[in-house]
Amino acid sequence: TQLEGDRRQNLVDDLLTRHRQLEASYRNEGPEPDMSRSSLMAGGAKRGVTNPWLLEESEETRGLGFDELRQQQRRIIEEQDAGLDALSSIISRQKQMGQEIGNELDEQNEIIDDLTNLVENTDDRLRNQTRHVKMVDKKSTSCG
């Protein structure tokens, strides 16, 4: 549409203007370099786009140099690694416990199956003996 075309043309014009300002700041031409840099970085804010480079620095890192920041990041990474190692050992222990529980359940299921077979055999023998007792009882009443 015409509106979309105009919007895109405005974006291209804005980029070209910023490009020229950036080149001028590298050559130290034009207005004061710090002012042009800040205007370049703040350009997206006027369109409602937030610029990630304009975020406030945290209290932890404010005033630290590059090497100090790198050391702080290494320390944080080492702490995270130690936490992950601890978590890994806990998870491996839980895995081992789960496997042991599974093995115990398998053994218990075998015992239950054996017990079920023994009960079925005993039930069959009891039924046979009951039939024999009924036959003996029937014969004894007919004979007596």
Short mmCIF file of N, CA and C in Angstrom, two decimals:
data_model
loop_
_atom_site.label_atom_id
_atom_site.label_comp_id
_atom_site.label_asym_id
_atom_site.label_seq_id
_atom_site.Cartn_x
_atom_site.Cartn_y
_atom_site.Cartn_z
N THR A 1 0.85 -1.18 0.00
CA THR A 1 0.00 0.00 0.00
C THR A 1 0.89 1.24 0.00
N GLN A 2 0.25 2.35 -0.22
CA GLN A 2 0.98 3.63 -0.25
C GLN A 2 1.55 3.95 1.13
N LEU A 3 0.78 3.68 2.20
CA LEU A 3 1.26 3.95 3.55
C LEU A 3 2.48 3.11 3.89
N GLU A 4 2.45 1.85 3.51
CA GLU A 4 3.59 0.97 3.77
C GLU A 4 4.81 1.42 2.99
N GLY A 5 4.61 1.82 1.76
CA GLY A 5 5.72 2.34 0.95
C GLY A 5 6.32 3.59 1.57
N ASP A 6 5.48 4.50 2.04
CA ASP A 6 5.97 5.71 2.69
C ASP A 6 6.74 5.38 3.98
N ARG A 7 6.19 4.44 4.74
CA ARG A 7 6.85 4.04 5.99
C ARG A 7 8.23 3.47 5.71
N ARG A 8 8.32 2.61 4.73
CA ARG A 8 9.61 2.01 4.38
C ARG A 8 10.59 3.05 3.84
N GLN A 9 10.08 3.98 3.06
CA GLN A 9 10.95 5.03 2.54
C GLN A 9 11.49 5.90 3.68
N ASN A 10 10.63 6.18 4.67
CA ASN A 10 11.08 6.94 5.84
C ASN A 10 12.15 6.18 6.61
N LEU A 11 11.98 4.87 6.74
CA LEU A 11 12.98 4.06 7.43
C LEU A 11 14.32 4.10 6.69
N VAL A 12 14.28 3.98 5.36
CA VAL A 12 15.50 4.03 4.56
C VAL A 12 16.16 5.40 4.70
N ASP A 13 15.37 6.47 4.63
CA ASP A 13 15.92 7.82 4.79
C ASP A 13 16.56 7.99 6.16
N ASP A 14 15.91 7.48 7.19
CA ASP A 14 16.45 7.58 8.55
C ASP A 14 17.77 6.83 8.65
N LEU A 15 17.86 5.63 8.05
CA LEU A 15 19.09 4.87 8.07
C LEU A 15 20.21 5.60 7.32
N LEU A 16 19.89 6.20 6.19
CA LEU A 16 20.90 6.95 5.45
C LEU A 16 21.41 8.13 6.25
N THR A 17 20.50 8.83 6.94
CA THR A 17 20.90 9.96 7.77
C THR A 17 21.80 9.49 8.90
N ARG A 18 21.45 8.42 9.55
CA ARG A 18 22.28 7.88 10.62
C ARG A 18 23.64 7.45 10.09
N HIS A 19 23.64 6.85 8.92
CA HIS A 19 24.91 6.42 8.32
C HIS A 19 25.83 7.62 8.09
N ARG A 20 25.27 8.68 7.56
CA ARG A 20 26.06 9.90 7.34
C ARG A 20 26.57 10.47 8.67
N GLN A 21 25.71 10.48 9.70
CA GLN A 21 26.12 10.98 11.00
C GLN A 21 27.23 10.11 11.60
N LEU A 22 27.11 8.82 11.41
CA LEU A 22 28.11 7.90 11.94
C LEU A 22 29.45 8.10 11.24
N GLU A 23 29.41 8.22 9.93
CA GLU A 23 30.65 8.47 9.18
C GLU A 23 31.28 9.80 9.61
N ALA A 24 30.45 10.82 9.82
CA ALA A 24 30.95 12.12 10.26
C ALA A 24 31.56 12.02 11.65
N SER A 25 30.97 11.21 12.53
CA SER A 25 31.52 11.08 13.88
C SER A 25 32.86 10.35 13.85
N TYR A 26 33.05 9.42 12.92
CA TYR A 26 34.33 8.74 12.80
C TYR A 26 35.41 9.68 12.26
N ARG A 27 35.02 10.61 11.45
CA ARG A 27 35.97 11.59 10.90
C ARG A 27 36.08 12.83 11.79
N ASN A 28 35.33 12.80 12.93
CA ASN A 28 35.29 13.94 13.86
C ASN A 28 34.82 15.21 13.18
N GLU A 29 33.85 15.07 12.32
CA GLU A 29 33.27 16.22 11.63
C GLU A 29 31.90 16.50 12.24
N GLY A 30 31.34 17.58 11.84
CA GLY A 30 29.97 17.90 12.24
C GLY A 30 29.91 18.35 13.68
N PRO A 31 28.74 18.17 14.31
CA PRO A 31 28.60 18.61 15.70
C PRO A 31 29.51 17.79 16.62
N GLU A 32 29.52 18.15 17.86
CA GLU A 32 30.36 17.48 18.85
C GLU A 32 30.15 15.96 18.76
N PRO A 33 31.21 15.16 18.67
CA PRO A 33 31.07 13.72 18.43
C PRO A 33 30.20 13.02 19.47
N ASP A 34 30.34 13.35 20.74
CA ASP A 34 29.53 12.69 21.76
C ASP A 34 28.05 12.96 21.56
N MET A 35 27.71 14.16 21.15
CA MET A 35 26.30 14.49 20.92
C MET A 35 25.75 13.70 19.74
N SER A 36 26.54 13.57 18.68
CA SER A 36 26.04 12.84 17.51
C SER A 36 25.92 11.35 17.83
N ARG A 37 26.83 10.82 18.63
CA ARG A 37 26.74 9.40 19.01
C ARG A 37 25.50 9.15 19.84
N SER A 38 25.24 10.02 20.79
CA SER A 38 24.06 9.81 21.62
C SER A 38 22.79 9.95 20.80
N SER A 39 22.80 10.85 19.82
CA SER A 39 21.61 10.99 18.98
C SER A 39 21.45 9.76 18.08
N LEU A 40 22.57 9.18 17.64
CA LEU A 40 22.48 7.95 16.85
C LEU A 40 21.89 6.80 17.67
N MET A 41 22.36 6.69 18.90
CA MET A 41 21.90 5.59 19.75
C MET A 41 20.46 5.80 20.20
N ALA A 42 20.03 7.04 20.34
CA ALA A 42 18.68 7.32 20.82
C ALA A 42 17.68 7.41 19.67
N GLY A 43 18.12 7.26 18.45
CA GLY A 43 17.23 7.42 17.30
C GLY A 43 16.07 6.46 17.29
N GLY A 44 16.29 5.20 17.75
CA GLY A 44 15.22 4.21 17.73
C GLY A 44 14.16 4.48 18.77
N ALA A 45 14.50 5.19 19.82
CA ALA A 45 13.55 5.42 20.91
C ALA A 45 12.39 6.30 20.48
N LYS A 46 12.63 7.17 19.50
CA LYS A 46 11.54 8.06 19.11
C LYS A 46 10.44 7.31 18.34
N ARG A 47 10.76 6.15 17.79
CA ARG A 47 9.76 5.36 17.08
C ARG A 47 9.15 4.28 17.97
N GLY A 48 9.51 4.29 19.24
CA GLY A 48 8.96 3.31 20.16
C GLY A 48 9.77 2.03 20.21
N VAL A 49 10.94 1.99 19.55
CA VAL A 49 11.81 0.83 19.58
C VAL A 49 12.83 1.05 20.68
N THR A 50 12.95 0.11 21.60
CA THR A 50 13.91 0.26 22.68
C THR A 50 15.28 -0.16 22.21
N ASN A 51 16.28 0.58 22.63
CA ASN A 51 17.65 0.29 22.24
C ASN A 51 18.32 -0.44 23.38
N PRO A 52 18.80 -1.67 23.16
CA PRO A 52 19.39 -2.44 24.26
C PRO A 52 20.67 -1.82 24.79
N TRP A 53 21.33 -0.93 24.03
CA TRP A 53 22.58 -0.32 24.46
C TRP A 53 22.35 0.84 25.42
N LEU A 54 21.10 1.26 25.57
CA LEU A 54 20.82 2.39 26.45
C LEU A 54 20.34 1.95 27.83
N LEU A 55 20.43 0.68 28.15
CA LEU A 55 19.98 0.18 29.44
C LEU A 55 20.92 0.67 30.54
N GLU A 56 20.37 0.83 31.73
CA GLU A 56 21.17 1.25 32.88
C GLU A 56 22.10 0.12 33.28
N GLU A 57 23.32 0.49 33.65
CA GLU A 57 24.30 -0.49 34.11
C GLU A 57 23.97 -0.87 35.54
N SER A 58 24.12 -2.14 35.88
CA SER A 58 23.78 -2.59 37.22
C SER A 58 24.83 -2.12 38.22
N GLU A 59 24.44 -2.10 39.50
CA GLU A 59 25.35 -1.66 40.56
C GLU A 59 26.56 -2.57 40.67
N GLU A 60 26.37 -3.87 40.35
CA GLU A 60 27.46 -4.83 40.48
C GLU A 60 28.59 -4.55 39.49
N THR A 61 28.24 -4.06 38.31
CA THR A 61 29.25 -3.88 37.27
C THR A 61 29.65 -2.43 37.08
N ARG A 62 28.96 -1.51 37.71
CA ARG A 62 29.28 -0.09 37.54
C ARG A 62 30.67 0.20 38.07
N GLY A 63 31.50 0.82 37.26
CA GLY A 63 32.83 1.21 37.66
C GLY A 63 33.89 0.13 37.48
N LEU A 64 33.50 -1.05 37.02
CA LEU A 64 34.47 -2.12 36.82
C LEU A 64 35.08 -2.01 35.43
N GLY A 65 36.36 -2.36 35.35
CA GLY A 65 37.04 -2.38 34.07
C GLY A 65 36.77 -3.67 33.32
N PHE A 66 37.34 -3.76 32.12
CA PHE A 66 37.11 -4.93 31.28
C PHE A 66 37.62 -6.20 31.95
N ASP A 67 38.85 -6.16 32.49
CA ASP A 67 39.42 -7.34 33.14
C ASP A 67 38.63 -7.72 34.38
N GLU A 68 38.18 -6.73 35.13
CA GLU A 68 37.39 -7.01 36.33
C GLU A 68 36.05 -7.64 35.97
N LEU A 69 35.44 -7.15 34.88
CA LEU A 69 34.18 -7.74 34.42
C LEU A 69 34.39 -9.19 33.99
N ARG A 70 35.49 -9.43 33.28
CA ARG A 70 35.79 -10.78 32.83
C ARG A 70 36.00 -11.71 34.03
N GLN A 71 36.72 -11.23 35.06
CA GLN A 71 36.93 -12.04 36.25
C GLN A 71 35.61 -12.31 36.97
N GLN A 72 34.76 -11.30 37.02
CA GLN A 72 33.45 -11.49 37.66
C GLN A 72 32.63 -12.52 36.88
N GLN A 73 32.67 -12.44 35.56
CA GLN A 73 31.94 -13.42 34.75
C GLN A 73 32.51 -14.82 34.95
N ARG A 74 33.83 -14.94 35.02
CA ARG A 74 34.44 -16.25 35.26
C ARG A 74 34.01 -16.80 36.62
N ARG A 75 33.99 -15.94 37.64
CA ARG A 75 33.58 -16.37 38.97
C ARG A 75 32.12 -16.84 38.96
N ILE A 76 31.27 -16.10 38.27
CA ILE A 76 29.86 -16.48 38.18
C ILE A 76 29.72 -17.81 37.44
N ILE A 77 30.48 -17.97 36.36
CA ILE A 77 30.42 -19.22 35.60
C ILE A 77 30.92 -20.39 36.45
N GLU A 78 31.99 -20.17 37.24
CA GLU A 78 32.50 -21.22 38.11
C GLU A 78 31.47 -21.60 39.16
N GLU A 79 30.78 -20.60 39.72
CA GLU A 79 29.72 -20.89 40.70
C GLU A 79 28.59 -21.68 40.05
N GLN A 80 28.22 -21.29 38.84
CA GLN A 80 27.17 -22.01 38.13
C GLN A 80 27.61 -23.44 37.82
N ASP A 81 28.88 -23.61 37.41
CA ASP A 81 29.40 -24.95 37.14
C ASP A 81 29.37 -25.81 38.39
N ALA A 82 29.75 -25.22 39.54
CA ALA A 82 29.71 -25.97 40.79
C ALA A 82 28.27 -26.37 41.13
N GLY A 83 27.34 -25.46 40.92
CA GLY A 83 25.92 -25.79 41.16
C GLY A 83 25.43 -26.88 40.23
N LEU A 84 25.85 -26.80 38.96
CA LEU A 84 25.45 -27.84 38.00
C LEU A 84 26.07 -29.18 38.34
N ASP A 85 27.32 -29.19 38.82
CA ASP A 85 27.95 -30.44 39.24
C ASP A 85 27.19 -31.06 40.41
N ALA A 86 26.81 -30.22 41.37
CA ALA A 86 26.04 -30.73 42.52
C ALA A 86 24.70 -31.28 42.06
N LEU A 87 24.05 -30.56 41.16
CA LEU A 87 22.77 -31.02 40.63
C LEU A 87 22.94 -32.32 39.87
N SER A 88 24.01 -32.43 39.11
CA SER A 88 24.28 -33.65 38.36
C SER A 88 24.47 -34.84 39.28
N SER A 89 25.21 -34.65 40.38
CA SER A 89 25.42 -35.76 41.31
C SER A 89 24.11 -36.16 41.99
N ILE A 90 23.28 -35.17 42.31
CA ILE A 90 21.98 -35.48 42.92
C ILE A 90 21.11 -36.27 41.94
N ILE A 91 21.09 -35.84 40.70
CA ILE A 91 20.27 -36.51 39.69
C ILE A 91 20.79 -37.93 39.43
N SER A 92 22.11 -38.10 39.38
CA SER A 92 22.65 -39.44 39.16
C SER A 92 22.31 -40.36 40.34
N ARG A 93 22.34 -39.80 41.57
CA ARG A 93 21.96 -40.59 42.74
C ARG A 93 20.49 -40.99 42.67
N GLN A 94 19.64 -40.05 42.25
CA GLN A 94 18.22 -40.38 42.11
C GLN A 94 18.00 -41.42 41.03
N LYS A 95 18.78 -41.35 39.97
CA LYS A 95 18.68 -42.35 38.90
C LYS A 95 19.05 -43.73 39.44
N GLN A 96 20.14 -43.77 40.22
CA GLN A 96 20.57 -45.03 40.80
C GLN A 96 19.49 -45.58 41.74
N MET A 97 18.90 -44.69 42.56
CA MET A 97 17.84 -45.13 43.47
C MET A 97 16.64 -45.66 42.68
N GLY A 98 16.29 -44.99 41.59
CA GLY A 98 15.19 -45.44 40.76
C GLY A 98 15.45 -46.81 40.16
N GLN A 99 16.68 -47.03 39.72
CA GLN A 99 17.03 -48.35 39.17
C GLN A 99 16.96 -49.43 40.23
N GLU A 100 17.44 -49.10 41.44
CA GLU A 100 17.37 -50.07 42.54
C GLU A 100 15.92 -50.37 42.91
N ILE A 101 15.08 -49.35 42.92
CA ILE A 101 13.65 -49.57 43.21
C ILE A 101 13.04 -50.45 42.13
N GLY A 102 13.39 -50.19 40.87
CA GLY A 102 12.88 -51.02 39.77
C GLY A 102 13.31 -52.46 39.91
N ASN A 103 14.58 -52.70 40.29
CA ASN A 103 15.07 -54.07 40.48
C ASN A 103 14.33 -54.76 41.62
N GLU A 104 14.12 -54.01 42.72
CA GLU A 104 13.39 -54.57 43.87
C GLU A 104 11.95 -54.92 43.48
N LEU A 105 11.32 -54.05 42.68
CA LEU A 105 9.95 -54.34 42.22
C LEU A 105 9.92 -55.59 41.35
N ASP A 106 10.92 -55.76 40.50
CA ASP A 106 10.98 -56.97 39.68
C ASP A 106 11.08 -58.22 40.55
N GLU A 107 11.93 -58.17 41.58
CA GLU A 107 12.06 -59.31 42.49
C GLU A 107 10.75 -59.58 43.22
N GLN A 108 10.10 -58.51 43.69
CA GLN A 108 8.84 -58.67 44.41
C GLN A 108 7.76 -59.25 43.50
N ASN A 109 7.75 -58.81 42.23
CA ASN A 109 6.77 -59.36 41.27
C ASN A 109 7.02 -60.85 41.03
N GLU A 110 8.29 -61.26 40.97
CA GLU A 110 8.59 -62.69 40.81
C GLU A 110 8.09 -63.48 42.02
N ILE A 111 8.32 -62.93 43.22
CA ILE A 111 7.85 -63.60 44.44
C ILE A 111 6.33 -63.71 44.42
N ILE A 112 5.65 -62.64 44.02
CA ILE A 112 4.18 -62.67 43.96
C ILE A 112 3.71 -63.69 42.93
N ASP A 113 4.37 -63.77 41.78
CA ASP A 113 4.00 -64.77 40.77
C ASP A 113 4.19 -66.19 41.30
N ASP A 114 5.32 -66.43 41.98
CA ASP A 114 5.55 -67.76 42.57
C ASP A 114 4.48 -68.08 43.60
N LEU A 115 4.16 -67.10 44.44
CA LEU A 115 3.14 -67.30 45.47
C LEU A 115 1.78 -67.58 44.83
N THR A 116 1.46 -66.87 43.75
CA THR A 116 0.19 -67.10 43.05
C THR A 116 0.13 -68.52 42.51
N ASN A 117 1.24 -69.00 41.92
CA ASN A 117 1.27 -70.38 41.40
C ASN A 117 1.09 -71.39 42.54
N LEU A 118 1.75 -71.16 43.68
CA LEU A 118 1.61 -72.08 44.81
C LEU A 118 0.18 -72.10 45.33
N VAL A 119 -0.44 -70.93 45.41
CA VAL A 119 -1.83 -70.86 45.90
C VAL A 119 -2.75 -71.59 44.92
N GLU A 120 -2.53 -71.42 43.62
CA GLU A 120 -3.37 -72.12 42.63
C GLU A 120 -3.19 -73.63 42.75
N ASN A 121 -1.94 -74.09 42.92
CA ASN A 121 -1.70 -75.54 43.09
C ASN A 121 -2.38 -76.06 44.34
N THR A 122 -2.27 -75.32 45.44
CA THR A 122 -2.89 -75.72 46.69
C THR A 122 -4.41 -75.74 46.54
N ASP A 123 -4.97 -74.77 45.85
CA ASP A 123 -6.42 -74.72 45.61
C ASP A 123 -6.86 -75.93 44.80
N ASP A 124 -6.11 -76.28 43.77
CA ASP A 124 -6.46 -77.47 42.96
C ASP A 124 -6.40 -78.74 43.82
N ARG A 125 -5.38 -78.88 44.62
CA ARG A 125 -5.26 -80.08 45.47
C ARG A 125 -6.38 -80.12 46.49
N LEU A 126 -6.75 -78.94 47.01
CA LEU A 126 -7.84 -78.89 47.99
C LEU A 126 -9.16 -79.29 47.35
N ARG A 127 -9.40 -78.84 46.13
CA ARG A 127 -10.64 -79.24 45.41
C ARG A 127 -10.66 -80.75 45.17
N ASN A 128 -9.51 -81.30 44.75
CA ASN A 128 -9.45 -82.75 44.53
C ASN A 128 -9.72 -83.51 45.82
N GLN A 129 -9.12 -83.10 46.90
CA GLN A 129 -9.34 -83.77 48.18
C GLN A 129 -10.78 -83.61 48.64
N THR A 130 -11.37 -82.44 48.38
CA THR A 130 -12.78 -82.24 48.75
C THR A 130 -13.66 -83.19 47.96
N ARG A 131 -13.37 -83.39 46.67
CA ARG A 131 -14.13 -84.34 45.87
C ARG A 131 -13.98 -85.76 46.41
N HIS A 132 -12.77 -86.11 46.79
CA HIS A 132 -12.56 -87.45 47.35
C HIS A 132 -13.34 -87.63 48.66
N VAL A 133 -13.31 -86.62 49.48
CA VAL A 133 -14.05 -86.68 50.76
C VAL A 133 -15.54 -86.82 50.48
N LYS A 134 -16.07 -86.11 49.50
CA LYS A 134 -17.50 -86.22 49.17
C LYS A 134 -17.83 -87.62 48.67
N MET A 135 -16.90 -88.16 47.87
CA MET A 135 -17.16 -89.52 47.36
C MET A 135 -17.13 -90.52 48.51
N VAL A 136 -16.20 -90.40 49.42
CA VAL A 136 -16.12 -91.30 50.56
C VAL A 136 -17.37 -91.13 51.41
N ASP A 137 -17.79 -89.94 51.64
CA ASP A 137 -18.98 -89.68 52.44
C ASP A 137 -20.20 -90.28 51.77
N LYS A 138 -20.31 -90.12 50.45
CA LYS A 138 -21.45 -90.66 49.69
C LYS A 138 -21.46 -92.19 49.77
N LYS A 139 -20.28 -92.81 49.63
CA LYS A 139 -20.19 -94.27 49.71
C LYS A 139 -20.51 -94.77 51.12
N SER A 140 -20.05 -94.03 52.11
CA SER A 140 -20.29 -94.49 53.48
C SER A 140 -21.77 -94.39 53.85
N THR A 141 -22.50 -93.40 53.31
CA THR A 141 -23.92 -93.30 53.61
C THR A 141 -24.71 -94.34 52.85
N SER A 142 -24.24 -94.71 51.67
CA SER A 142 -24.98 -95.70 50.89
C SER A 142 -24.69 -97.10 51.40
N CYS A 143 -23.52 -97.32 51.98
CA CYS A 143 -23.16 -98.64 52.47
C CYS A 143 -23.72 -98.89 53.87
N GLY A 144 -23.86 -97.85 54.58
CA GLY A 144 -24.21 -98.04 55.98
C GLY A 144 -25.67 -98.15 56.22
#
